[in-house]
């Protein structure tokens, strides 16, 4: 951890759907620039954690503050403006648009042209497009996406689409990046490439990242700290080495007398 | 972020040269050629075509404006609407009132129609927010019948059941499109309107194209492709969908205004469900989410009835005169539209625009078939 200022402070968040508790009194903190991983068996509540930070789900109790601003009262689009960006477990790209247009949509909240200046194009809207497209081209380069410039992204391979999602999230200029299973369904080579990009984002851009992932090798190699969830409850939070030694974590994953 | 900036300086040059190249309007030689060809047809059309042919093309141009509008909502934003005919009607009666009753000049009654259309879209849009797909289609269907009721009963503006004359002036400074005279060369009413209508088509196409390559238009397309993801990356769904309704209905109203003015008479009956379906047919047949697709679709859909009329005595089973047995030309039209919509949806859902793209690819690859 480069510095230890708390960026995201989640306290006692509980979320239930009818009688089903998706999250129960979940508390954790993520500091500036940290890579914080969330692991747990299927249905443990990992993606629910993201959906709360995004204001897609409304937890019944608790608070989640990004740099002091309460997230749980907001609407999804507000969280984007505040600097929370995410990728999706199952791809959620704008499939008919090009790579650059997908990235440009990530910058939607940074753009200003509207229903009058947009159609008029020459002047404000044109200048804005030029500046922002240049920036998107840089991000595409950063993630080795430059070759796919003008193709509709729906036609691109799965691994590339995953990377475009990451690019779209980066294009939002986030303070907190939420990656939901970034290497799910990838082969070894693509996994390594993605791990490389995650490290690069952290090292060169210093963006705090919340990583949900099933692939343990990747999590243990990359993460600064790991949180283990089971049935919506926090089992343990600690550095990868501690987590690997933790008895309760073993029980969660391997079963055994509890 | 500075590290990122530095890194990209040495990166792929292909992507760096001119960041606006990929969204340029006339990027290839063929497109520039097409532009010149279009310009030539525009300038020479009224000199070479008959008044009848011109009137068909004038109606097609009016339809093209409306179809471009529906395409904003349906093709680009993914919201199905069967209420487009209502917005055309609103525009037609606005033109009749502001141009006729108040005797305002052309730019003002046209702008008034656009504003009234936009305002109605602003009111209707929010009702459509919580509904998608076929549910939205039903809601907008209700709009058509509501509109019919208003048009038939607001007699002071619409003339009621029997309709009303539209006497809106079509003068722009010294130029009177209804009675065009350029350097001693006199044009028919159809010829004059041709210049007016197709200039508006070109302007509207340009504005919508620009919209689609900037912030709001991209948001429309994001909502169409994946609305949940759009919201999470900062697109405000409600505002964006309502804006799409506003733009769409405003363009429909402009089309309606020109329609009333060109036809000189409008009747509430004209703006019923069938007109809405014709517009859906135009964007399905022409090709949704393209700029020239709706224009092709409008030309096609407008020309078909006239062609049927022309050849009706040669088509078996069509009644051309009262007392003859067989289906009427009107009924044949309706059946044909239905068949065309089904045919295109099954065989080429991306419409004439995609057919054209395929033909182009075929000839580019010629003599190879792959």
Coordinates of C-alpha atoms in Angstrom, one line a residue:
Chain A
X1 CA 0.0 0.0 0.0
X2 CA 1.5 3.2 -1.2
X3 CA -0.3 5.3 1.4
X4 CA -2.9 4.2 3.9
X5 CA -5.6 6.9 3.6
X6 CA -9.0 5.2 3.6
X7 CA -10.8 5.6 0.3
X8 CA -13.8 3.3 0.7
X9 CA -15.3 2.7 4.1
X10 CA -18.1 0.1 4.3
X11 CA -19.8 -0.4 7.6
X12 CA -22.4 -3.0 8.6
X13 CA -24.0 -3.4 5.3
X14 CA -26.9 -5.8 5.2
X15 CA -28.9 -6.7 2.1
X16 CA -31.7 -9.1 1.9
X17 CA -34.2 -10.2 -0.8
X18 CA -37.3 -11.2 0.9
X19 CA -36.2 -13.7 3.5
X20 CA -32.8 -14.3 1.8
X21 CA -29.9 -12.6 3.3
X22 CA -27.4 -11.7 0.5
X23 CA -25.1 -9.7 2.8
X24 CA -25.0 -9.6 6.6
X25 CA -23.2 -6.9 8.5
X26 CA -20.4 -6.6 6.0
X27 CA -17.7 -4.2 6.9
X28 CA -14.4 -3.5 5.2
X29 CA -12.1 -0.6 4.2
X30 CA -10.2 -0.1 1.0
X31 CA -7.3 2.4 1.1
X32 CA -6.0 4.6 -1.7
X33 CA -4.2 2.6 -4.4
X34 CA -4.9 -0.7 -2.8
X35 CA -5.8 -3.9 -4.6
X36 CA -8.4 -5.5 -2.5
X37 CA -9.7 -8.9 -3.5
X38 CA -13.1 -10.5 -2.5
X39 CA -13.3 -14.3 -2.7
X40 CA -15.9 -16.8 -1.6
X41 CA -17.9 -19.7 -2.9
X42 CA -20.7 -19.2 -5.5
X43 CA -23.6 -17.2 -4.0
X44 CA -21.4 -15.8 -1.2
X45 CA -22.5 -12.3 -2.0
X46 CA -19.5 -11.1 -4.0
X47 CA -21.3 -9.5 -6.9
X48 CA -23.9 -8.1 -4.4
X49 CA -21.1 -6.1 -2.9
X50 CA -20.4 -4.4 -6.2
X51 CA -24.1 -3.8 -6.8
X52 CA -24.4 -2.0 -3.5
X53 CA -21.4 0.3 -4.2
X54 CA -23.0 1.0 -7.6
X55 CA -26.3 1.8 -6.0
X56 CA -27.9 -0.9 -8.2
X57 CA -29.1 -2.6 -5.0
X58 CA -30.3 -0.7 -1.9
X59 CA -29.0 -2.4 1.3
X60 CA -31.5 -2.2 4.2
X61 CA -28.9 -1.1 6.7
X62 CA -25.3 0.1 6.9
X63 CA -23.2 2.7 5.1
X64 CA -20.7 2.8 2.4
X65 CA -18.6 6.0 2.0
X66 CA -16.3 6.9 -0.8
X67 CA -13.9 9.5 0.5
X68 CA -16.6 10.6 3.0
X69 CA -19.5 10.7 0.5
X70 CA -22.4 8.2 1.2
X71 CA -23.0 6.0 -1.7
X72 CA -26.1 4.1 -0.6
X73 CA -28.3 7.2 -1.0
X74 CA -27.3 7.7 -4.6
X75 CA -28.5 6.5 -8.0
X76 CA -26.3 4.4 -10.3
X77 CA -25.3 7.3 -12.6
X78 CA -24.2 9.4 -9.6
X79 CA -21.7 6.7 -8.5
X80 CA -20.1 6.9 -11.9
X81 CA -19.7 10.7 -11.5
X82 CA -18.2 10.2 -8.1
X83 CA -15.5 7.9 -9.6
X84 CA -16.7 4.4 -9.2
X85 CA -16.2 2.3 -12.4
X86 CA -16.9 -1.4 -12.8
X87 CA -16.8 -4.3 -15.2
X88 CA -19.4 -7.1 -15.3
X89 CA -19.1 -10.8 -14.7
X90 CA -21.0 -11.5 -17.9
X91 CA -20.1 -9.0 -20.5
X92 CA -22.2 -5.8 -20.7
X93 CA -20.6 -3.9 -23.6
X94 CA -22.5 -1.8 -26.2
X95 CA -22.2 -4.5 -28.8
X96 CA -23.1 -2.4 -31.9
X97 CA -20.6 0.3 -31.2
X98 CA -16.8 0.4 -31.9
X99 CA -14.1 0.1 -29.2
X100 CA -13.6 3.8 -29.2
X101 CA -17.3 4.6 -28.9
X102 CA -17.5 2.1 -26.0
X103 CA -14.7 3.9 -24.3
X104 CA -16.2 7.3 -25.1
X105 CA -19.3 6.2 -23.3
X106 CA -17.2 5.5 -20.3
X107 CA -16.4 9.2 -20.5
X108 CA -20.0 10.2 -20.8
X109 CA -20.0 12.0 -17.4
X110 CA -17.0 14.0 -18.4
X111 CA -18.5 15.3 -21.6
X112 CA -20.7 18.3 -21.9
X113 CA -22.2 18.6 -25.4
X114 CA -26.0 18.2 -25.5
X115 CA -29.1 18.2 -27.7
X116 CA -28.3 21.5 -29.3
X117 CA -24.5 21.7 -29.4
X118 CA -24.2 18.0 -30.5
X119 CA -26.2 18.3 -33.7
X120 CA -24.5 21.5 -34.5
X121 CA -21.1 19.8 -34.3
X122 CA -18.8 22.5 -35.5
X123 CA -17.3 24.3 -32.5
X124 CA -17.8 23.0 -29.0
X125 CA -18.9 19.5 -29.7
X126 CA -16.3 18.9 -32.3
X127 CA -13.4 20.1 -30.1
X128 CA -14.7 18.0 -27.2
X129 CA -14.9 14.9 -29.4
X130 CA -11.4 15.4 -30.7
X131 CA -9.8 15.8 -27.2
X132 CA -11.8 12.9 -25.7
X133 CA -11.2 10.6 -28.6
X134 CA -7.5 11.2 -28.3
X135 CA -7.7 10.2 -24.7
X136 CA -9.7 7.1 -25.5
X137 CA -7.1 6.1 -28.1
X138 CA -4.5 6.4 -25.4
X139 CA -6.5 4.1 -23.1
X140 CA -7.0 1.7 -26.0
X141 CA -3.2 1.6 -26.5
X142 CA -2.6 1.1 -22.8
X143 CA -4.7 -2.1 -22.9
X144 CA -3.5 -3.2 -26.4
X145 CA -6.8 -2.6 -28.0
X146 CA -5.7 -0.2 -30.7
X147 CA -5.9 -2.7 -33.5
X148 CA -9.7 -3.1 -33.0
X149 CA -10.5 0.5 -33.6
X150 CA -13.7 0.7 -35.6
X151 CA -15.1 -2.8 -35.4
X152 CA -18.5 -3.3 -33.6
X153 CA -17.3 -4.9 -30.4
X154 CA -19.9 -7.6 -30.5
X155 CA -17.9 -9.2 -33.3
X156 CA -14.6 -9.4 -31.3
X157 CA -13.3 -12.4 -29.4
X158 CA -14.4 -12.9 -25.8
X159 CA -11.0 -12.1 -24.3
X160 CA -10.8 -8.9 -26.1
X161 CA -14.3 -7.9 -25.1
X162 CA -13.4 -8.5 -21.5
X163 CA -10.4 -6.1 -22.0
X164 CA -12.7 -3.5 -23.6
X165 CA -14.8 -3.6 -20.5
X166 CA -11.8 -2.8 -18.5
X167 CA -10.9 -0.1 -20.9
X168 CA -14.4 1.4 -20.6
X169 CA -14.1 1.4 -16.8
X170 CA -10.7 3.1 -17.0
X171 CA -12.0 5.7 -19.5
X172 CA -14.3 6.8 -16.7
X173 CA -11.2 8.1 -14.9
X174 CA -12.2 6.3 -11.7
X175 CA -11.0 6.6 -8.2
X176 CA -12.2 3.1 -7.4
X177 CA -12.3 0.3 -10.0
X178 CA -14.5 -2.7 -9.5
X179 CA -13.4 -5.8 -11.5
X180 CA -16.0 -8.6 -11.5
X181 CA -14.2 -11.8 -12.4
X182 CA -11.9 -10.3 -15.0
X183 CA -10.4 -13.6 -16.1
X184 CA -13.5 -15.8 -16.0
X185 CA -13.5 -18.1 -19.1
X186 CA -10.1 -17.0 -20.2
X187 CA -7.3 -19.3 -21.3
X188 CA -3.8 -19.2 -19.6
X189 CA -2.4 -16.7 -22.0
X190 CA -5.3 -14.3 -21.8
X191 CA -5.3 -14.7 -18.0
X192 CA -1.6 -13.7 -17.8
X193 CA -2.2 -10.8 -20.1
X194 CA -5.1 -9.6 -18.0
X195 CA -3.1 -10.0 -14.8
X196 CA -0.4 -7.9 -16.4
X197 CA -2.9 -5.2 -17.2
X198 CA -4.3 -5.2 -13.6
X199 CA -0.8 -4.8 -12.3
X200 CA -0.2 -2.0 -14.7
X201 CA -3.3 -0.2 -13.8
X202 CA -2.2 -0.3 -10.2
X203 CA 1.4 0.6 -10.7
X204 CA 1.0 3.3 -13.4
X205 CA -2.4 4.7 -12.6
X206 CA -2.5 4.0 -8.9
X207 CA -6.3 3.4 -8.9
X208 CA -7.7 1.5 -5.9
X209 CA -9.2 -1.7 -7.2
X210 CA -11.8 -4.1 -5.8
X211 CA -11.3 -7.5 -7.4
X212 CA -13.8 -10.4 -7.4
X213 CA -12.2 -13.5 -8.7
X214 CA -12.4 -17.3 -8.5
X215 CA -8.9 -18.0 -9.7
X216 CA -7.0 -18.3 -6.4
X217 CA -3.5 -18.1 -7.9
X218 CA -4.3 -14.8 -9.5
X219 CA -5.9 -13.4 -6.3
X220 CA -3.0 -14.5 -4.1
X221 CA -0.4 -13.1 -6.5
X222 CA -2.0 -9.7 -7.1
X223 CA -3.9 -8.7 -4.0
X224 CA -2.7 -6.6 -1.2
X225 CA -5.5 -7.8 1.0
X226 CA -8.2 -10.4 0.6
X227 CA -11.7 -10.6 2.1
X228 CA -13.4 -14.0 2.3
X229 CA -17.2 -14.1 2.2
X230 CA -19.5 -17.0 2.9
X231 CA -23.3 -16.9 2.9
X232 CA -23.1 -13.1 2.9
X233 CA -20.9 -12.9 6.0
X234 CA -17.2 -11.8 6.3
X235 CA -15.2 -14.9 7.2
X236 CA -11.8 -13.2 7.2
X237 CA -9.9 -10.1 6.0
X238 CA -6.1 -10.1 5.7
X239 CA -3.0 -10.4 3.6
X240 CA -2.9 -13.3 1.1
X241 CA -0.5 -15.3 3.3
X242 CA -2.6 -14.9 6.4
X243 CA -5.7 -15.9 4.4
X244 CA -4.0 -19.0 3.1
X245 CA -3.2 -20.1 6.6
X246 CA -6.7 -19.3 8.1
X247 CA -8.5 -22.3 9.4
X248 CA -12.0 -20.9 8.8
X249 CA -11.2 -20.1 5.2
X250 CA -10.2 -23.7 4.7
X251 CA -13.5 -24.8 6.1
X252 CA -15.4 -22.5 3.8
X253 CA -13.7 -23.9 0.7
X254 CA -13.1 -27.5 1.7
X255 CA -15.9 -28.1 4.2
X256 CA -15.2 -29.9 7.4
X257 CA -16.3 -29.7 11.1
X258 CA -17.4 -26.2 12.0
Chain B
X1 CA -2.3 9.5 -15.3
X2 CA 1.0 11.1 -16.6
X3 CA 2.5 7.6 -17.0
X4 CA -0.4 6.7 -19.2
X5 CA 0.1 9.8 -21.3
X6 CA 3.8 9.2 -21.8
X7 CA 3.3 5.6 -22.8
X8 CA 0.8 6.3 -25.5
X9 CA 3.2 8.8 -27.3
X10 CA 5.1 5.9 -28.7
X11 CA 2.0 3.8 -29.4
X12 CA 0.3 2.6 -32.5
X13 CA 0.4 5.4 -35.0
X14 CA -2.6 4.1 -37.0
X15 CA -5.0 5.1 -34.3
X16 CA -3.4 8.4 -33.5
X17 CA -3.6 10.1 -36.8
X18 CA -6.7 12.3 -36.7
X19 CA -9.0 11.1 -34.0
X20 CA -12.0 12.3 -35.8
X21 CA -11.3 10.4 -39.0
X22 CA -13.3 7.5 -38.0
X23 CA -16.4 9.6 -37.5
X24 CA -15.9 11.9 -40.6
X25 CA -19.1 12.4 -42.6
X26 CA -17.8 11.7 -46.1
X27 CA -14.7 9.6 -45.3
X28 CA -14.3 7.6 -48.5
X29 CA -14.2 8.5 -52.2
X30 CA -17.5 6.6 -52.8
X31 CA -19.2 8.6 -50.2
X32 CA -18.0 11.9 -51.7
X33 CA -19.1 10.6 -55.1
X34 CA -22.5 9.8 -53.6
X35 CA -22.7 13.3 -52.1
X36 CA -22.0 14.9 -55.5
X37 CA -24.5 12.6 -57.2
X38 CA -27.2 13.5 -54.6
X39 CA -26.4 17.2 -55.1
X40 CA -26.8 16.8 -58.9
X41 CA -30.1 15.0 -58.6
X42 CA -31.2 17.7 -56.2
X43 CA -30.4 20.5 -58.5
X44 CA -31.6 18.9 -61.7
X45 CA -34.5 16.9 -60.5
X46 CA -37.2 19.5 -60.9
X47 CA -35.9 20.3 -64.4
X48 CA -36.2 16.7 -65.6
X49 CA -39.0 15.0 -63.8
X50 CA -42.8 15.3 -64.4
X51 CA -45.0 17.0 -61.8
X52 CA -46.5 13.7 -60.9
X53 CA -43.1 12.1 -60.3
X54 CA -42.0 15.2 -58.3
X55 CA -45.0 15.0 -56.1
X56 CA -44.3 11.4 -55.2
X57 CA -40.7 12.3 -54.4
X58 CA -41.9 15.3 -52.4
X59 CA -44.1 13.1 -50.3
X60 CA -41.2 10.6 -49.9
X61 CA -39.0 13.4 -48.7
X62 CA -41.6 14.4 -46.1
X63 CA -41.9 10.8 -45.0
X64 CA -38.1 10.6 -44.9
X65 CA -38.0 13.4 -42.3
X66 CA -40.5 11.6 -40.2
X67 CA -38.7 8.2 -40.6
X68 CA -35.4 9.7 -39.6
X69 CA -37.2 10.9 -36.5
X70 CA -38.7 7.5 -35.7
X71 CA -35.3 6.0 -36.3
X72 CA -33.8 8.1 -33.6
X73 CA -36.2 6.6 -31.1
X74 CA -36.5 3.0 -32.5
X75 CA -33.3 2.4 -34.4
X76 CA -30.9 4.3 -32.2
X77 CA -32.5 4.2 -28.8
X78 CA -34.3 0.8 -29.1
X79 CA -37.7 2.1 -28.1
X80 CA -40.6 0.8 -30.2
X81 CA -43.3 3.3 -31.0
X82 CA -46.6 3.0 -32.8
X83 CA -47.5 6.6 -32.0
X84 CA -45.5 8.3 -34.7
X85 CA -48.5 9.2 -36.7
X86 CA -49.9 11.3 -33.8
X87 CA -46.8 13.5 -33.8
X88 CA -47.1 14.1 -37.5
X89 CA -50.7 15.1 -37.0
X90 CA -49.6 17.5 -34.2
X91 CA -47.1 19.1 -36.5
X92 CA -49.6 19.4 -39.4
X93 CA -52.2 21.1 -37.2
X94 CA -49.5 23.3 -35.6
X95 CA -48.5 24.5 -39.1
X96 CA -52.1 25.0 -40.1
X97 CA -52.7 27.1 -37.0
X98 CA -49.5 29.1 -36.8
X99 CA -49.0 29.4 -40.6
X100 CA -52.7 29.8 -41.5
X101 CA -54.6 31.4 -38.5
X102 CA -51.7 33.5 -37.3
X103 CA -50.1 33.9 -40.8
X104 CA -46.5 33.5 -39.5
X105 CA -43.7 33.1 -42.1
X106 CA -42.2 29.7 -43.1
X107 CA -39.3 29.5 -40.6
X108 CA -41.6 30.4 -37.7
X109 CA -44.4 27.9 -38.3
X110 CA -41.8 25.2 -39.1
X111 CA -40.0 26.0 -35.8
X112 CA -43.3 26.1 -34.0
X113 CA -44.1 22.6 -35.2
X114 CA -40.7 21.4 -34.1
X115 CA -41.2 23.0 -30.6
X116 CA -44.8 21.7 -30.2
X117 CA -43.6 18.2 -31.3
X118 CA -40.7 18.4 -28.8
X119 CA -43.0 19.5 -26.0
X120 CA -45.5 16.7 -26.6
X121 CA -42.5 14.3 -26.6
X122 CA -41.4 15.8 -23.3
X123 CA -44.9 15.1 -21.9
X124 CA -45.3 11.6 -23.4
X125 CA -41.7 10.4 -22.8
X126 CA -41.9 9.9 -19.1
X127 CA -44.9 7.6 -19.5
X128 CA -42.7 5.3 -21.6
X129 CA -39.9 5.1 -19.1
X130 CA -40.9 2.1 -17.2
X131 CA -42.0 0.1 -20.2
X132 CA -40.0 -1.7 -22.9
X133 CA -40.7 -3.6 -26.1
X134 CA -44.2 -4.6 -26.8
X135 CA -45.6 -2.9 -23.7
X136 CA -44.2 0.4 -25.0
X137 CA -45.7 -0.4 -28.4
X138 CA -49.2 -0.7 -26.7
X139 CA -48.8 2.5 -24.7
X140 CA -47.9 4.4 -27.9
X141 CA -50.7 2.7 -29.7
X142 CA -53.0 4.3 -27.1
X143 CA -51.5 7.6 -28.0
X144 CA -52.7 7.3 -31.6
X145 CA -56.3 6.9 -30.5
X146 CA -56.1 9.7 -27.9
X147 CA -54.7 11.9 -30.7
X148 CA -57.5 11.0 -33.0
X149 CA -60.0 12.0 -30.4
X150 CA -58.3 15.4 -29.8
X151 CA -57.9 16.1 -33.5
X152 CA -61.6 15.3 -34.1
X153 CA -62.8 17.5 -31.3
X154 CA -60.5 20.5 -31.1
X155 CA -62.4 22.1 -33.9
X156 CA -61.1 25.6 -33.7
X157 CA -57.6 24.3 -34.5
X158 CA -58.1 21.1 -36.4
X159 CA -61.4 21.7 -38.2
X160 CA -62.9 18.6 -36.6
X161 CA -64.0 15.5 -38.5
X162 CA -64.0 17.2 -41.9
X163 CA -60.4 18.6 -41.5
X164 CA -59.2 22.0 -42.6
X165 CA -57.2 23.8 -45.2
X166 CA -53.6 24.7 -44.6
X167 CA -52.7 28.0 -46.0
X168 CA -49.3 28.5 -44.3
X169 CA -47.1 30.6 -46.5
X170 CA -44.0 28.9 -47.9
X171 CA -41.9 32.0 -48.6
X172 CA -38.3 32.4 -47.4
X173 CA -37.5 36.1 -48.0
X174 CA -38.1 36.7 -51.7
X175 CA -38.3 33.0 -52.5
X176 CA -41.7 31.5 -52.8
X177 CA -41.5 27.7 -53.0
X178 CA -45.1 27.3 -54.0
X179 CA -44.4 29.5 -57.0
X180 CA -40.7 29.3 -57.6
X181 CA -39.1 31.4 -60.2
X182 CA -35.3 31.3 -60.7
X183 CA -33.9 33.8 -63.2
X184 CA -37.1 33.6 -65.3
X185 CA -37.4 29.8 -65.1
X186 CA -40.7 29.0 -63.5
X187 CA -41.1 25.9 -61.5
X188 CA -44.3 24.0 -60.7
X189 CA -45.5 23.9 -57.1
X190 CA -44.1 20.3 -56.9
X191 CA -40.8 21.5 -58.2
X192 CA -40.6 24.3 -55.7
X193 CA -41.5 22.1 -52.8
X194 CA -39.0 19.6 -54.0
X195 CA -36.2 22.1 -53.3
X196 CA -37.7 23.0 -49.9
X197 CA -38.4 19.5 -48.7
X198 CA -35.2 17.8 -49.7
X199 CA -33.2 20.7 -48.3
X200 CA -34.9 20.0 -45.0
X201 CA -34.2 16.3 -45.4
X202 CA -30.5 17.0 -45.9
X203 CA -30.4 19.3 -42.9
X204 CA -32.2 16.9 -40.6
X205 CA -30.0 14.0 -41.8
X206 CA -26.9 16.1 -41.0
X207 CA -28.1 17.2 -37.6
X208 CA -29.1 13.6 -36.6
X209 CA -25.8 12.2 -37.9
X210 CA -24.0 14.8 -35.8
X211 CA -26.1 13.9 -32.8
X212 CA -25.2 10.3 -33.1
X213 CA -21.5 10.9 -33.1
X214 CA -21.6 13.0 -30.0
X215 CA -22.5 12.6 -26.3
X216 CA -26.3 12.4 -26.3
X217 CA -26.5 10.2 -29.4
X218 CA -24.0 7.8 -28.1
X219 CA -26.0 7.6 -24.9
X220 CA -29.1 6.7 -27.0
X221 CA -27.2 3.8 -28.5
X222 CA -25.9 2.7 -25.1
X223 CA -29.4 2.5 -23.8
X224 CA -30.4 0.4 -26.8
X225 CA -27.5 -2.0 -26.5
X226 CA -27.4 -2.5 -22.7
X227 CA -29.4 -0.1 -20.5
X228 CA -28.3 -1.4 -17.1
X229 CA -24.6 -1.0 -18.0
X230 CA -25.3 2.4 -19.5
X231 CA -26.7 3.6 -16.2
X232 CA -23.8 2.3 -14.2
X233 CA -21.3 4.2 -16.4
X234 CA -23.1 7.4 -15.9
X235 CA -25.9 7.6 -18.5
X236 CA -29.0 8.9 -16.9
X237 CA -31.6 6.5 -18.3
X238 CA -34.8 8.6 -17.7
X239 CA -33.3 11.8 -19.1
X240 CA -31.8 10.0 -22.1
X241 CA -35.0 8.2 -23.1
X242 CA -37.1 11.3 -22.7
X243 CA -34.6 13.2 -24.9
X244 CA -34.9 10.6 -27.5
X245 CA -38.7 11.0 -27.5
X246 CA -38.3 14.7 -27.7
X247 CA -35.9 14.6 -30.8
X248 CA -38.0 12.0 -32.5
X249 CA -41.4 13.6 -32.0
X250 CA -40.0 17.0 -32.9
X251 CA -38.8 15.7 -36.3
X252 CA -42.1 14.0 -36.8
X253 CA -43.9 17.3 -36.2
X254 CA -41.7 19.0 -38.8
X255 CA -42.5 16.3 -41.3
X256 CA -46.2 16.8 -40.4
X257 CA -46.0 20.5 -40.9
X258 CA -44.5 20.1 -44.4
X259 CA -47.1 17.5 -45.2
X260 CA -50.0 19.7 -44.3
X261 CA -48.4 22.6 -46.2
X262 CA -47.7 20.6 -49.3
X263 CA -51.1 18.9 -49.4
X264 CA -52.9 22.2 -48.5
X265 CA -55.5 20.3 -46.6
X266 CA -55.4 17.9 -43.6
X267 CA -57.9 15.6 -42.1
X268 CA -57.6 14.0 -38.6
X269 CA -58.2 10.6 -40.2
X270 CA -54.9 10.7 -41.9
X271 CA -52.9 10.5 -38.7
X272 CA -54.2 7.1 -37.5
X273 CA -52.6 3.8 -36.8
X274 CA -51.9 3.0 -40.5
X275 CA -49.6 6.0 -40.8
X276 CA -47.6 4.9 -37.7
X277 CA -47.3 1.4 -39.2
X278 CA -46.0 2.9 -42.5
X279 CA -43.3 4.6 -40.5
X280 CA -42.3 1.4 -38.8
X281 CA -42.2 -0.3 -42.2
X282 CA -40.0 2.5 -43.5
X283 CA -37.3 2.0 -40.9
X284 CA -37.5 -1.8 -41.0
X285 CA -37.4 -1.9 -44.8
X286 CA -34.8 0.9 -45.1
X287 CA -32.5 -0.2 -42.3
X288 CA -32.7 0.9 -38.6
X289 CA -29.9 2.8 -37.0
X290 CA -28.5 4.2 -40.2
X291 CA -29.0 7.7 -41.6
X292 CA -29.8 6.8 -45.2
X293 CA -31.8 3.7 -44.3
X294 CA -35.0 5.6 -43.4
X295 CA -34.6 7.8 -46.5
X296 CA -34.5 4.7 -48.7
X297 CA -37.4 3.2 -46.8
X298 CA -39.4 6.4 -47.1
X299 CA -38.8 6.5 -50.9
X300 CA -39.7 2.8 -51.2
X301 CA -42.9 2.9 -49.0
X302 CA -44.1 6.1 -50.6
X303 CA -43.5 5.0 -54.2
X304 CA -45.1 1.5 -53.8
X305 CA -48.7 2.7 -53.7
X306 CA -48.3 4.9 -56.7
X307 CA -46.7 2.0 -58.6
X308 CA -49.6 -0.3 -57.6
X309 CA -52.0 2.4 -58.7
X310 CA -50.2 2.7 -62.0
X311 CA -50.2 -1.0 -62.7
X312 CA -53.4 -1.9 -60.9
X313 CA -55.3 -2.8 -64.1
X314 CA -52.6 -5.3 -64.9
X315 CA -52.6 -6.9 -61.4
X316 CA -55.4 -9.6 -61.3
X317 CA -58.0 -9.3 -58.6
X318 CA -57.6 -5.6 -57.9
X319 CA -60.6 -3.4 -58.2
X320 CA -59.9 -0.1 -60.0
X321 CA -63.4 1.1 -60.5
X322 CA -66.5 1.2 -58.3
X323 CA -68.6 -1.9 -58.8
X324 CA -65.7 -4.1 -59.8
X325 CA -65.0 -7.1 -57.6
X326 CA -61.6 -7.6 -56.0
X327 CA -59.6 -5.9 -53.3
X328 CA -59.1 -2.2 -53.4
X329 CA -55.7 -0.6 -54.2
X330 CA -55.7 0.7 -50.6
X331 CA -56.2 -2.8 -49.1
X332 CA -53.6 -4.2 -51.4
X333 CA -51.2 -1.6 -50.1
X334 CA -51.9 -2.6 -46.5
X335 CA -51.4 -6.2 -47.3
X336 CA -48.2 -5.5 -49.2
X337 CA -46.7 -3.5 -46.3
X338 CA -47.5 -6.3 -44.0
X339 CA -45.8 -8.8 -46.3
X340 CA -42.8 -6.5 -46.8
X341 CA -42.3 -6.0 -43.1
X342 CA -42.5 -9.7 -42.4
X343 CA -40.3 -10.5 -45.4
X344 CA -37.6 -8.0 -44.4
X345 CA -37.6 -9.1 -40.8
X346 CA -37.1 -12.7 -41.7
X347 CA -34.7 -12.3 -44.6
X348 CA -32.8 -9.1 -44.0
X349 CA -33.6 -7.5 -40.6
X350 CA -31.1 -4.7 -41.3
X351 CA -33.1 -3.6 -44.3
X352 CA -32.2 -2.0 -47.7
X353 CA -29.2 -0.3 -46.2
X354 CA -27.7 -3.7 -45.4
X355 CA -28.6 -5.1 -48.8
X356 CA -26.7 -2.2 -50.4
X357 CA -23.7 -2.9 -48.1
X358 CA -23.8 -6.5 -49.3
X359 CA -23.9 -5.5 -52.9
X360 CA -21.0 -3.2 -52.3
X361 CA -19.0 -5.9 -50.7
X362 CA -19.8 -8.3 -53.5
X363 CA -18.5 -6.0 -56.1
X364 CA -15.4 -5.0 -54.1
X365 CA -14.5 -8.7 -53.8
X366 CA -15.5 -9.5 -57.4
X367 CA -14.8 -11.9 -59.1
X368 CA -14.4 -13.8 -55.8
X369 CA -17.5 -14.7 -53.9
X370 CA -15.9 -14.6 -50.4

